[in-house]
PDB file of C-alpha atoms and ligand atoms in Angstrom:
ATOM      1  CA  MET B   1      58.818  83.481  57.084  1.00 36.00           C
ATOM      2  CA  ARG B   2      55.465  85.048  57.964  1.00 33.00           C
ATOM      3  CA  THR B   3      54.062  86.044  61.265  1.00 38.00           C
ATOM      4  CA  THR B   4      50.358  85.669  61.856  1.00 34.00           C
ATOM      5  CA  SER B   5      49.998  89.415  61.492  1.00 35.00           C
ATOM      6  CA  GLY B   6      50.838  88.864  57.864  1.00 33.00           C
ATOM      7  CA  CYS B   7      54.224  90.525  57.766  1.00 37.00           C
ATOM      8  CA  GLU B   8      57.399  88.973  56.647  1.00 35.00           C
ATOM      9  CA  THR B   9      60.209  88.658  59.105  1.00 38.00           C
ATOM     10  CA  LYS B  10      63.671  87.288  58.783  1.00 38.00           C
ATOM     11  CA  PRO B  11      64.003  83.618  59.675  1.00 35.00           C
ATOM     12  CA  GLN B  12      64.602  83.359  63.370  1.00 36.00           C
ATOM     13  CA  ASN B  13      65.258  80.372  65.527  1.00 31.00           C
ATOM     14  CA  THR B  14      62.826  80.303  68.399  1.00 32.00           C
ATOM     15  CA  ASN B  15      59.109  79.742  68.071  1.00 33.00           C
ATOM     16  CA  LYS B  16      56.960  81.306  70.711  1.00 35.00           C
ATOM     17  CA  LEU B  17      53.500  79.984  71.220  1.00 34.00           C
ATOM     18  CA  CYS B  18      51.178  82.657  72.473  1.00 34.00           C
ATOM     19  CA  LYS B  19      47.634  82.339  73.683  1.00 35.00           C
ATOM     20  CA  ASN B  20      45.331  85.260  73.252  1.00 34.00           C
ATOM     21  CA  LEU B  21      42.278  86.257  75.209  1.00 34.00           C
ATOM     22  CA  PHE B  22      40.065  84.225  72.895  1.00 32.00           C
ATOM     23  CA  GLN B  23      42.198  81.144  73.505  1.00 34.00           C
ATOM     24  CA  GLU B  24      43.429  81.034  69.936  1.00 40.00           C
ATOM     25  CA  GLU B  25      46.979  80.004  69.468  1.00 39.00           C
ATOM     26  CA  ARG B  26      49.367  82.221  67.696  1.00 42.00           C
ATOM     27  CA  THR B  27      52.806  81.130  66.635  1.00 42.00           C
ATOM     28  CA  VAL B  28      55.283  83.862  66.009  1.00 47.00           C
ATOM     29  CA  GLU B  29      58.832  83.525  64.886  1.00 52.00           C
ATOM     30  CA  ASN B  30      60.820  85.329  67.468  1.00 58.00           C
ATOM     31  CA  THR B  31      63.975  85.148  69.465  1.00 63.00           C
ATOM     32  CA  SER B  32      64.716  86.984  72.641  1.00 66.00           C
ATOM     33  CA  GLU B  33      67.682  88.540  70.814  1.00 83.00           C
ATOM     34  CA  THR B  34      65.280  90.258  68.434  1.00 91.00           C
ATOM     35  CA  VAL B  35      64.950  93.942  69.183  1.00 96.00           C
ATOM     36  CA  LEU B  36      61.334  94.981  69.427  1.00 96.00           C
ATOM     37  CA  ILE B  37      60.771  98.490  68.120  1.00 97.00           C
ATOM     38  CA  ILE B  38      57.474 100.175  68.885  1.00 96.00           C
ATOM     39  CA  GLY B  39      56.355 102.807  66.379  1.00 97.00           C
ATOM     40  CA  ALA B  40      57.269 103.205  62.722  1.00 98.00           C
ATOM     41  CA  GLY B  41      57.674 106.957  62.650  1.00 97.00           C
ATOM     42  CA  PRO B  42      61.054 108.429  61.696  1.00 97.00           C
ATOM     43  CA  ALA B  43      62.637 107.445  65.027  1.00 96.00           C
ATOM     44  CA  GLY B  44      61.486 103.813  64.899  1.00 97.00           C
ATOM     45  CA  MET B  45      62.371 103.415  61.247  1.00 98.00           C
ATOM     46  CA  MET B  46      65.832 104.882  61.739  1.00 97.00           C
ATOM     47  CA  ALA B  47      66.436 102.560  64.685  1.00 97.00           C
ATOM     48  CA  ALA B  48      65.349  99.607  62.525  1.00 97.00           C
ATOM     49  CA  ILE B  49      67.497 100.725  59.574  1.00 97.00           C
ATOM     50  CA  GLU B  50      70.509 101.115  61.808  1.00 96.00           C
ATOM     51  CA  LEU B  51      70.180  97.845  63.721  1.00 96.00           C
ATOM     52  CA  SER B  52      69.400  95.766  60.646  1.00 95.00           C
ATOM     53  CA  ARG B  53      72.390  97.322  58.898  1.00 93.00           C
ATOM     54  CA  PHE B  54      74.495  95.585  61.533  1.00 93.00           C
ATOM     55  CA  GLY B  55      72.638  92.302  61.090  1.00 93.00           C
ATOM     56  CA  ILE B  56      70.611  92.644  64.280  1.00 95.00           C
ATOM     57  CA  LEU B  57      67.125  91.155  64.011  1.00 95.00           C
ATOM     58  CA  VAL B  58      64.324  93.594  64.582  1.00 96.00           C
ATOM     59  CA  ARG B  59      60.543  93.588  64.733  1.00 97.00           C
ATOM     60  CA  LEU B  60      59.039  96.937  63.880  1.00 98.00           C
ATOM     61  CA  ILE B  61      55.528  97.319  65.273  1.00 97.00           C
ATOM     62  CA  GLU B  62      53.106 100.013  64.114  1.00 98.00           C
ATOM     63  CA  ARG B  63      49.540 100.493  65.232  1.00 97.00           C
ATOM     64  CA  THR B  64      48.250 102.326  62.149  1.00 97.00           C
ATOM     65  CA  THR B  65      46.972 100.618  59.025  1.00 98.00           C
ATOM     66  CA  LYS B  66      48.851 102.786  56.568  1.00 97.00           C
ATOM     67  CA  PRO B  67      51.604 105.370  56.458  1.00 97.00           C
ATOM     68  CA  ALA B  68      50.792 108.981  57.311  1.00 94.00           C
ATOM     69  CA  ASP B  69      50.361 111.138  54.223  1.00 95.00           C
ATOM     70  CA  THR B  70      50.612 114.511  55.966  1.00 94.00           C
ATOM     71  CA  SER B  71      53.735 116.603  55.814  1.00 93.00           C
ATOM     72  CA  ARG B  72      54.384 117.531  59.493  1.00 94.00           C
ATOM     73  CA  ALA B  73      58.147 118.199  59.760  1.00 94.00           C
ATOM     74  CA  VAL B  74      59.392 119.858  56.605  1.00 95.00           C
ATOM     75  CA  THR B  75      63.002 120.847  57.232  1.00 95.00           C
ATOM     76  CA  ILE B  76      66.012 118.552  57.213  1.00 97.00           C
ATOM     77  CA  GLN B  77      69.221 119.895  58.677  1.00 95.00           C
ATOM     78  CA  PRO B  78      72.691 119.471  57.076  1.00 96.00           C
ATOM     79  CA  ARG B  79      73.916 117.085  59.776  1.00 96.00           C
ATOM     80  CA  THR B  80      70.867 114.868  59.317  1.00 96.00           C
ATOM     81  CA  LEU B  81      71.563 114.773  55.584  1.00 97.00           C
ATOM     82  CA  GLU B  82      75.166 113.763  56.316  1.00 97.00           C
ATOM     83  CA  LEU B  83      73.906 110.878  58.446  1.00 96.00           C
ATOM     84  CA  PHE B  84      71.427 109.955  55.713  1.00 97.00           C
ATOM     85  CA  GLN B  85      74.254 109.996  53.178  1.00 97.00           C
ATOM     86  CA  GLN B  86      76.182 107.387  55.144  1.00 95.00           C
ATOM     87  CA  ARG B  87      73.131 105.148  54.874  1.00 95.00           C
ATOM     88  CA  GLY B  88      72.493 105.815  51.172  1.00 96.00           C
ATOM     89  CA  LEU B  89      69.359 107.846  51.863  1.00 97.00           C
ATOM     90  CA  ALA B  90      70.474 111.400  51.059  1.00 98.00           C
ATOM     91  CA  GLU B  91      70.864 110.747  47.338  1.00 98.00           C
ATOM     92  CA  LYS B  92      67.244 109.566  47.243  1.00 98.00           C
ATOM     93  CA  LEU B  93      65.836 112.352  49.385  1.00 98.00           C
ATOM     94  CA  VAL B  94      67.655 115.457  48.131  1.00 98.00           C
ATOM     95  CA  PRO B  95      66.158 115.375  44.590  1.00 98.00           C
ATOM     96  CA  LYS B  96      62.682 115.230  46.157  1.00 98.00           C
ATOM     97  CA  GLY B  97      63.130 118.447  48.171  1.00 97.00           C
ATOM     98  CA  ASN B  98      63.882 122.132  47.764  1.00 97.00           C
ATOM     99  CA  LYS B  99      67.184 123.576  48.936  1.00 97.00           C
ATOM    100  CA  VAL B 100      66.998 126.652  51.106  1.00 96.00           C
ATOM    101  CA  VAL B 101      70.323 128.470  50.996  1.00 95.00           C
ATOM    102  CA  ALA B 102      69.326 131.471  53.110  1.00 94.00           C
ATOM    103  CA  ALA B 103      66.424 132.741  55.152  1.00 92.00           C
ATOM    104  CA  SER B 104      65.477 136.194  56.388  1.00 93.00           C
ATOM    105  CA  VAL B 105      63.404 137.081  59.404  1.00 91.00           C
ATOM    106  CA  TYR B 106      61.208 140.153  59.124  1.00 93.00           C
ATOM    107  CA  GLY B 107      59.554 142.191  61.844  1.00 91.00           C
ATOM    108  CA  ALA B 108      57.503 145.368  61.639  1.00 90.00           C
ATOM    109  CA  GLY B 109      58.020 145.464  57.915  1.00 91.00           C
ATOM    110  CA  LYS B 110      61.789 145.324  58.163  1.00 93.00           C
ATOM    111  CA  ARG B 111      64.311 142.587  57.726  1.00 93.00           C
ATOM    112  CA  VAL B 112      65.650 141.845  61.194  1.00 92.00           C
ATOM    113  CA  PHE B 113      68.299 139.316  60.279  1.00 90.00           C
ATOM    114  CA  ARG B 114      69.355 136.926  57.580  1.00 93.00           C
ATOM    115  CA  LEU B 115      70.624 133.379  58.022  1.00 91.00           C
ATOM    116  CA  ASP B 116      73.021 132.222  55.350  1.00 93.00           C
ATOM    117  CA  PHE B 117      73.431 128.448  55.204  1.00 93.00           C
ATOM    118  CA  GLU B 118      76.001 128.494  52.403  1.00 91.00           C
ATOM    119  CA  GLY B 119      78.660 129.076  55.043  1.00 91.00           C
ATOM    120  CA  VAL B 120      77.866 125.768  56.733  1.00 93.00           C
ATOM    121  CA  ASP B 121      80.884 123.462  56.521  1.00 95.00           C
ATOM    122  CA  SER B 122      79.086 120.542  54.883  1.00 96.00           C
ATOM    123  CA  GLU B 123      78.426 119.096  51.477  1.00 97.00           C
ATOM    124  CA  TYR B 124      74.829 119.857  52.406  1.00 97.00           C
ATOM    125  CA  ASN B 125      75.195 123.572  53.088  1.00 96.00           C
ATOM    126  CA  TYR B 126      71.472 124.211  52.943  1.00 96.00           C
ATOM    127  CA  GLU B 127      68.237 123.275  54.641  1.00 96.00           C
ATOM    128  CA  LEU B 128      66.248 120.713  52.699  1.00 97.00           C
ATOM    129  CA  LEU B 129      62.540 121.386  52.558  1.00 97.00           C
ATOM    130  CA  VAL B 130      60.738 118.113  52.050  1.00 97.00           C
ATOM    131  CA  SER B 131      57.511 116.649  53.374  1.00 97.00           C
ATOM    132  CA  GLN B 132      57.905 114.231  56.275  1.00 97.00           C
ATOM    133  CA  ALA B 133      55.681 111.841  54.325  1.00 98.00           C
ATOM    134  CA  THR B 134      58.346 111.768  51.595  1.00 98.00           C
ATOM    135  CA  THR B 135      61.170 111.304  54.096  1.00 98.00           C
ATOM    136  CA  GLU B 136      59.276 108.414  55.665  1.00 98.00           C
ATOM    137  CA  GLN B 137      58.735 106.822  52.240  1.00 98.00           C
ATOM    138  CA  VAL B 138      62.482 106.906  51.575  1.00 98.00           C
ATOM    139  CA  MET B 139      63.070 105.288  54.962  1.00 98.00           C
ATOM    140  CA  ARG B 140      60.439 102.623  54.311  1.00 98.00           C
ATOM    141  CA  ASP B 141      62.114 101.791  50.987  1.00 97.00           C
ATOM    142  CA  ALA B 142      65.442 101.398  52.797  1.00 97.00           C
ATOM    143  CA  LEU B 143      63.828  99.100  55.354  1.00 97.00           C
ATOM    144  CA  GLU B 144      62.299  96.976  52.646  1.00 96.00           C
ATOM    145  CA  GLN B 145      65.680  96.654  50.956  1.00 95.00           C
ATOM    146  CA  GLN B 146      67.129  95.490  54.249  1.00 95.00           C
ATOM    147  CA  GLY B 147      64.389  92.871  54.596  1.00 95.00           C
ATOM    148  CA  VAL B 148      62.458  94.573  57.393  1.00 96.00           C
ATOM    149  CA  LEU B 149      58.759  95.065  56.857  1.00 90.00           C
ATOM    150  CA  ILE B 150      56.595  97.098  59.167  1.00 97.00           C
ATOM    151  CA  GLU B 151      54.067  95.018  61.117  1.00 98.00           C
ATOM    152  CA  ARG B 152      51.000  97.206  60.842  1.00 98.00           C
ATOM    153  CA  GLU B 153      47.853  97.140  62.957  1.00 98.00           C
ATOM    154  CA  SER B 154      49.896  95.946  65.893  1.00 97.00           C
ATOM    155  CA  THR B 155      49.866  97.926  69.097  1.00 96.00           C
ATOM    156  CA  LEU B 156      51.940  97.645  72.237  1.00 95.00           C
ATOM    157  CA  ILE B 157      49.423  97.482  75.050  1.00 94.00           C
ATOM    158  CA  SER B 158      51.602  96.510  77.999  1.00 92.00           C
ATOM    159  CA  PHE B 159      55.042  95.354  78.958  1.00 91.00           C
ATOM    160  CA  ALA B 160      57.064  94.384  81.992  1.00 91.00           C
ATOM    161  CA  GLN B 161      60.639  93.612  82.896  1.00 88.00           C
ATOM    162  CA  PRO B 162      60.493  91.763  86.199  1.00 86.00           C
ATOM    163  CA  GLU B 163      64.256  91.413  86.619  1.00 87.00           C
ATOM    164  CA  ARG B 164      66.865  94.033  85.992  1.00 83.00           C
ATOM    165  CA  ASN B 165      68.776  93.011  82.849  1.00 82.00           C
ATOM    166  CA  GLY B 166      66.200  90.252  82.299  1.00 88.00           C
ATOM    167  CA  ASP B 167      63.942  89.805  79.308  1.00 90.00           C
ATOM    168  CA  ILE B 168      61.109  92.192  78.647  1.00 91.00           C
ATOM    169  CA  THR B 169      57.688  90.710  78.104  1.00 93.00           C
ATOM    170  CA  ALA B 170      55.579  92.845  75.811  1.00 94.00           C
ATOM    171  CA  VAL B 171      51.956  92.305  74.874  1.00 95.00           C
ATOM    172  CA  LEU B 172      50.921  93.320  71.379  1.00 97.00           C
ATOM    173  CA  GLN B 173      47.379  93.579  70.134  1.00 97.00           C
ATOM    174  CA  HIS B 174      46.851  92.896  66.454  1.00 97.00           C
ATOM    175  CA  GLY B 175      44.191  94.268  64.150  1.00 96.00           C
ATOM    176  CA  ASP B 176      42.089  91.119  64.386  1.00 96.00           C
ATOM    177  CA  GLY B 177      41.946  91.453  68.176  1.00 96.00           C
ATOM    178  CA  THR B 178      44.433  88.718  68.934  1.00 97.00           C
ATOM    179  CA  LEU B 179      47.030  89.272  71.584  1.00 97.00           C
ATOM    180  CA  GLU B 180      50.631  88.235  71.290  1.00 97.00           C
ATOM    181  CA  LYS B 181      53.145  87.940  74.095  1.00 96.00           C
ATOM    182  CA  VAL B 182      56.696  88.699  73.013  1.00 94.00           C
ATOM    183  CA  ALA B 183      59.780  88.066  75.102  1.00 93.00           C
ATOM    184  CA  CYS B 184      62.711  90.182  74.045  1.00 93.00           C
ATOM    185  CA  ARG B 185      65.942  91.369  75.513  1.00 92.00           C
ATOM    186  CA  TYR B 186      65.628  94.864  74.098  1.00 93.00           C
ATOM    187  CA  MET B 187      62.656  97.052  73.323  1.00 94.00           C
ATOM    188  CA  ILE B 188      62.927 100.535  71.853  1.00 95.00           C
ATOM    189  CA  ASP B 189      60.014 102.855  72.478  1.00 93.00           C
ATOM    190  CA  CYS B 190      59.502 105.115  69.455  1.00 95.00           C
ATOM    191  CA  GLU B 191      55.836 105.884  70.000  1.00 94.00           C
ATOM    192  CA  GLY B 192      56.343 109.598  69.528  1.00 92.00           C
ATOM    193  CA  ILE B 193      55.173 112.414  71.701  1.00 86.00           C
ATOM    194  CA  ALA B 194      52.149 110.539  73.041  1.00 76.00           C
ATOM    195  CA  SER B 195      54.298 107.656  74.239  1.00 80.00           C
ATOM    196  CA  HIS B 196      52.426 105.251  76.445  1.00 70.00           C
ATOM    197  CA  ALA B 197      55.419 103.190  77.401  1.00 67.00           C
ATOM    198  CA  PRO B 198      56.177 104.852  80.726  1.00 64.00           C
ATOM    199  CA  ARG B 199      52.577 104.255  81.783  1.00 61.00           C
ATOM    200  CA  LEU B 200      52.199 100.775  80.299  1.00 60.00           C
ATOM    201  CA  GLY B 201      55.408  99.562  81.848  1.00 56.00           C
ATOM    202  CA  SER B 202      54.973 101.290  85.150  1.00 51.00           C
ATOM    203  CA  ASN B 203      56.928  98.615  86.976  1.00 55.00           C
ATOM    204  CA  LEU B 204      59.803  99.122  84.535  1.00 54.00           C
ATOM    205  CA  GLN B 205      59.717 102.837  84.931  1.00 49.00           C
ATOM    206  CA  ALA B 206      59.696 102.651  88.672  1.00 47.00           C
ATOM    207  CA  LYS B 207      62.408 100.058  89.038  1.00 51.00           C
ATOM    208  CA  HIS B 208      64.819 100.272  86.168  1.00 53.00           C
ATOM    209  CA  SER B 209      64.386 103.264  83.973  1.00 54.00           C
ATOM    210  CA  ARG B 210      64.724 106.960  84.027  1.00 56.00           C
ATOM    211  CA  LYS B 211      62.798 109.371  81.893  1.00 57.00           C
ATOM    212  CA  ILE B 212      64.813 112.408  81.026  1.00 59.00           C
ATOM    213  CA  THR B 213      63.274 115.596  79.732  1.00 61.00           C
ATOM    214  CA  LEU B 214      65.793 117.934  78.244  1.00 60.00           C
ATOM    215  CA  TRP B 215      65.083 121.545  77.481  1.00 63.00           C
ATOM    216  CA  VAL B 216      67.655 123.353  75.435  1.00 59.00           C
ATOM    217  CA  THR B 217      67.873 127.112  75.408  1.00 58.00           C
ATOM    218  CA  PHE B 218      70.221 128.997  73.168  1.00 55.00           C
ATOM    219  CA  THR B 219      71.160 132.558  72.469  1.00 55.00           C
ATOM    220  CA  LEU B 220      71.191 133.674  68.883  1.00 52.00           C
ATOM    221  CA  THR B 221      73.622 136.416  68.060  1.00 55.00           C
ATOM    222  CA  ALA B 222      72.722 138.112  64.804  1.00 52.00           C
ATOM    223  CA  LYS B 223      73.953 141.142  63.004  1.00 53.00           C
ATOM    224  CA  PHE B 224      71.102 143.555  62.551  1.00 54.00           C
ATOM    225  CA  LEU B 225      71.000 144.937  59.059  1.00 54.00           C
ATOM    226  CA  LYS B 226      69.711 148.292  58.023  1.00 56.00           C
ATOM    227  CA  PRO B 227      66.309 147.997  56.397  1.00 53.00           C
ATOM    228  CA  THR B 228      66.638 147.430  52.671  1.00 54.00           C
TER     229      THR B 228
HETATM  230  C1  FAD U 301      50.491 118.358  62.824  1.00 77.19           C
HETATM  231  C2  FAD U 301      51.967 118.210  63.051  1.00 77.19           C
HETATM  232  C3  FAD U 301      52.843 119.136  62.503  1.00 77.19           C
HETATM  233  C4  FAD U 301      54.209 119.018  62.716  1.00 77.19           C
HETATM  234  N1  FAD U 301      55.060 119.953  62.170  1.00 77.19           N
HETATM  235  C5  FAD U 301      56.387 119.843  62.371  1.00 77.19           C
HETATM  236  C6  FAD U 301      57.303 120.774  61.774  1.00 77.19           C
HETATM  237  O1  FAD U 301      56.914 121.697  61.061  1.00 77.19           O
HETATM  238  N2  FAD U 301      58.621 120.626  62.009  1.00 77.19           N
HETATM  239  C7  FAD U 301      59.093 119.627  62.790  1.00 77.19           C
HETATM  240  O2  FAD U 301      60.306 119.516  62.954  1.00 77.19           O
HETATM  241  N3  FAD U 301      58.266 118.710  63.337  1.00 77.19           N
HETATM  242  C8  FAD U 301      56.943 118.796  63.159  1.00 77.19           C
HETATM  243  N4  FAD U 301      56.106 117.896  63.730  1.00 77.19           N
HETATM  244  C9  FAD U 301      56.704 116.884  64.584  1.00 77.19           C
HETATM  245  C10 FAD U 301      57.249 115.685  63.825  1.00 77.19           C
HETATM  246  O3  FAD U 301      56.220 115.170  63.017  1.00 77.19           O
HETATM  247  C11 FAD U 301      57.737 114.707  64.876  1.00 77.19           C
HETATM  248  O4  FAD U 301      58.830 115.327  65.535  1.00 77.19           O
HETATM  249  C12 FAD U 301      58.196 113.389  64.326  1.00 77.19           C
HETATM  250  O5  FAD U 301      57.174 112.751  63.617  1.00 77.19           O
HETATM  251  C13 FAD U 301      58.633 112.529  65.501  1.00 77.19           C
HETATM  252  O6  FAD U 301      59.011 111.248  65.017  1.00 77.19           O
HETATM  253  P1  FAD U 301      58.857 109.980  65.938  1.00 77.19           P
HETATM  254  O7  FAD U 301      59.263 108.806  65.116  1.00 77.19           O
HETATM  255  O8  FAD U 301      59.539 110.221  67.229  1.00 77.19           O
HETATM  256  O9  FAD U 301      57.295 109.906  66.314  1.00 77.19           O
HETATM  257  P2  FAD U 301      56.021 109.800  65.380  1.00 77.19           P
HETATM  258  O10 FAD U 301      56.244 110.358  64.032  1.00 77.19           O
HETATM  259  O11 FAD U 301      54.897 110.332  66.183  1.00 77.19           O
HETATM  260  O12 FAD U 301      55.849 108.216  65.198  1.00 77.19           O
HETATM  261  C14 FAD U 301      55.416 107.404  66.268  1.00 77.19           C
HETATM  262  C15 FAD U 301      54.740 106.184  65.663  1.00 77.19           C
HETATM  263  O13 FAD U 301      54.459 105.260  66.689  1.00 77.19           O
HETATM  264  C16 FAD U 301      53.169 104.707  66.484  1.00 77.19           C
HETATM  265  N5  FAD U 301      52.689 104.259  67.795  1.00 77.19           N
HETATM  266  C17 FAD U 301      52.416 105.035  68.868  1.00 77.19           C
HETATM  267  N6  FAD U 301      52.076 104.281  69.914  1.00 77.19           N
HETATM  268  C18 FAD U 301      52.123 102.994  69.505  1.00 77.19           C
HETATM  269  C19 FAD U 301      51.891 101.737  70.156  1.00 77.19           C
HETATM  270  N7  FAD U 301      51.543 101.674  71.460  1.00 77.19           N
HETATM  271  N8  FAD U 301      52.043 100.606  69.431  1.00 77.19           N
HETATM  272  C20 FAD U 301      52.416 100.656  68.122  1.00 77.19           C
HETATM  273  N9  FAD U 301      52.663 101.812  67.463  1.00 77.19           N
HETATM  274  C21 FAD U 301      52.530 102.963  68.149  1.00 77.19           C
HETATM  275  C22 FAD U 301      52.361 105.865  65.899  1.00 77.19           C
HETATM  276  O14 FAD U 301      51.229 105.406  65.173  1.00 77.19           O
HETATM  277  C23 FAD U 301      53.402 106.525  65.006  1.00 77.19           C
HETATM  278  O15 FAD U 301      53.392 106.011  63.680  1.00 77.19           O
HETATM  279  C24 FAD U 301      54.733 117.962  63.520  1.00 77.19           C
HETATM  280  C25 FAD U 301      53.844 117.015  64.051  1.00 77.19           C
HETATM  281  C26 FAD U 301      52.482 117.131  63.826  1.00 77.19           C
HETATM  282  C27 FAD U 301      51.553 116.112  64.435  1.00 77.19           C
END
């Protein structure tokens, strides 16, 4: 089954006929039970992997034309690797990275402290250094295997949820300029740090949602070693 944006989706039962600004008609396979995920970064892809694993239909929308090829995040923590393992991703990712078993912090020419990851109670008792571009590729492969393809050049431009617990109506703009109206019960905003969703869906934010910003502070206790 193909949407007009050229991406394959799983067969779904409801056809929605959408009219865009140019009065062209656009038929998209969709059901209000489909979960609309905005943004195919690590967060959006993991949400799509997880939901589709449980047989939940998803549409994964991404505004860019192609995947990012820059590294950005480079360190994967043991617990993340454990979660990846449960989804069959760790075995693909670990051989592509470098294992860091310990790290030392230096100041004023001296070693201040050393972190030893080998004591971590995990099969993955190390930090995995791997480019985020590589991690994303592994996630994209998993999505493809689960029959979810990323709908590229599609951007969320507005949404509203008039009734609490009612459907969300989202408007997507595709690369060719066409607009698509999508009704869905659930939408997951994974637009990253520059998320527009709170602004785009201002009525939703005001009426039904809360934005939580969490700052975590921690105290690190370290044994100071004599300079070596
Ligand atoms: C230069 C740089 C260096 C970094 N270095 C590190 C590092 O060393 N260590 C570290 O831990 N983290 C680092 N980060 C942060 C890390 O990359 C992010 O934490 C991570 O990418 C967040 O994942 P995400 O899926 O939440 O968001 P993102 O990766 O930002 O993905 C969001 C996706 O949503 C898409 N999108 C946004 N809005 C829309 C819309 N309206 N419609 C459709 N699609 C949309 C975007 O195109 C993007 O693909 C770095 C980031 C940058 C930019």
